[in-house]
Each structure stands twice: as C-alpha cells, then as structure tokens.
Amino acid sequence: MIKFNDIEIKYGDFTAISNLNLEVEKGEFFTFLGPSGCGKTTTLRSLAGFITPTEGAIEVNGEDITYKPIEKRGIGMVFQSYALFPTMTVEENICFGLKENKWEKNKITERVKKVLRWLI
Ligand SMILES: Nc1ncnc2c1ncn2[C@@H]1O[C@H](COP(=O)(O)OP(=O)(O)O)[C@@H](O)[C@H]1O
Ligand SMILES: [Mg+2]
C-alpha cells in the first residue's frame, strides 16, 4: 500500500503540492488525471525518491520511505521523455536495471526474453 501523508513539496519559494493525502491499495490500478502543472509528475518523483517533500511522509507497505535513497526503494518510473538510453540496443535498455542490481547473466537473459515476448 502507498500512502501520502500531508505532503507538501516546494521548488524554492513555489509550492507545487500542498496538503496531499492519498492512499493506493495493493494491486490497485491508480491513475492521476489533471491539468498540466497540477503536480502529477512532482508527486510521482517524490514517490520514486527524486524529490524530498518539504513536509509530510510517504509510506510504502507500512514503511516510511520519505528519506530512503532512490536505489533502495525498488520503485520504477518511466519518464514522459528520454525514457530510453539512445546509445543502447533494445535488449541493453531492458536489462539495464537488472545488471545494475547484479542479477546473474542467465536470469537476465531469461527475463529479457520474457519481456520481449510481451512486446511482439
Ligand atoms: N524543477 C522545477 N522547478 C520549479 N518549478 C517546477 C519544477 N518542476 C515543476 N515545477 C512546477 O511545479 C508545478 C507542478 O509541475 P508538475 O509536477 O510537472 O505538473 P504535471 O506533471 O501535473 O504537469 C508546475 O507549476 C511546474 O511549473
Ligand atoms: Mg507531468
């Protein structure tokens, strides 16, 4: 379960998010819909760990992850643009995160094949 508790996020003096309280249940398919600039990306960036809220706390499965480093959160994010490494092949892009997490080579190959099967 994901919980945003009284979250405020500022960029300098500008308040992008204020008083955000939100719960997303395990397995729930959740969509943010709102006008450009309302704070959708900022909210997701705070969950992934790219931004630290100026107030409040974020919980994932009961753990307070507000100040947990990005690489320890195990949360993936696909950015609106520049989602791929242009100098890498499709296969290298898919297995990048697994290599970084030091997966065994045969497990990486197995997973890449599985993902590629979904795409064709
Ligand atoms: N790096 C930044 N520095 C200053 N203001 C920002 C920054 N990123 C976003 N903002 C501002 O914060 C508000 C929310 O932006 P954002 O989260 O990108 O909205 P959305 O994804 O809903 O379009 C907007 O007013 C935007 O201009
Ligand atoms: Mg956005």
Coordinates of N, CA and C in Angstrom, one line a residue, residues 1 4 14 18 25 37 49 55 58 86:
M1 N 0.8 -1.2 0.0 CA 0.0 0.0 0.0 C 0.9 1.3 0.0
F4 N 0.4 8.8 1.0 CA 1.0 10.1 1.1 C 0.3 10.8 2.3
F14 N 8.2 28.4 -4.4 CA 7.0 28.0 -5.1 C 6.5 26.6 -4.5
S18 N 0.5 20.8 -2.0 CA 0.2 21.1 -0.6 C -0.9 20.3 -0.1
E25 N -4.2 1.2 -2.7 CA -4.1 -0.1 -2.1 C -3.3 -1.0 -3.0
G37 N 0.7 20.9 -15.0 CA 1.2 21.8 -14.0 C 0.5 21.6 -12.6
G49 N 11.7 9.0 -5.3 CA 12.8 9.5 -4.5 C 13.6 10.5 -5.1
E55 N 7.3 18.8 3.6 CA 6.5 18.4 4.7 C 5.9 17.1 4.5
I58 N 5.9 9.8 3.3 CA 5.4 8.8 2.3 C 5.7 7.4 2.8
P86 N 19.5 6.2 -25.7 CA 19.6 6.1 -27.1 C 20.8 5.4 -27.7

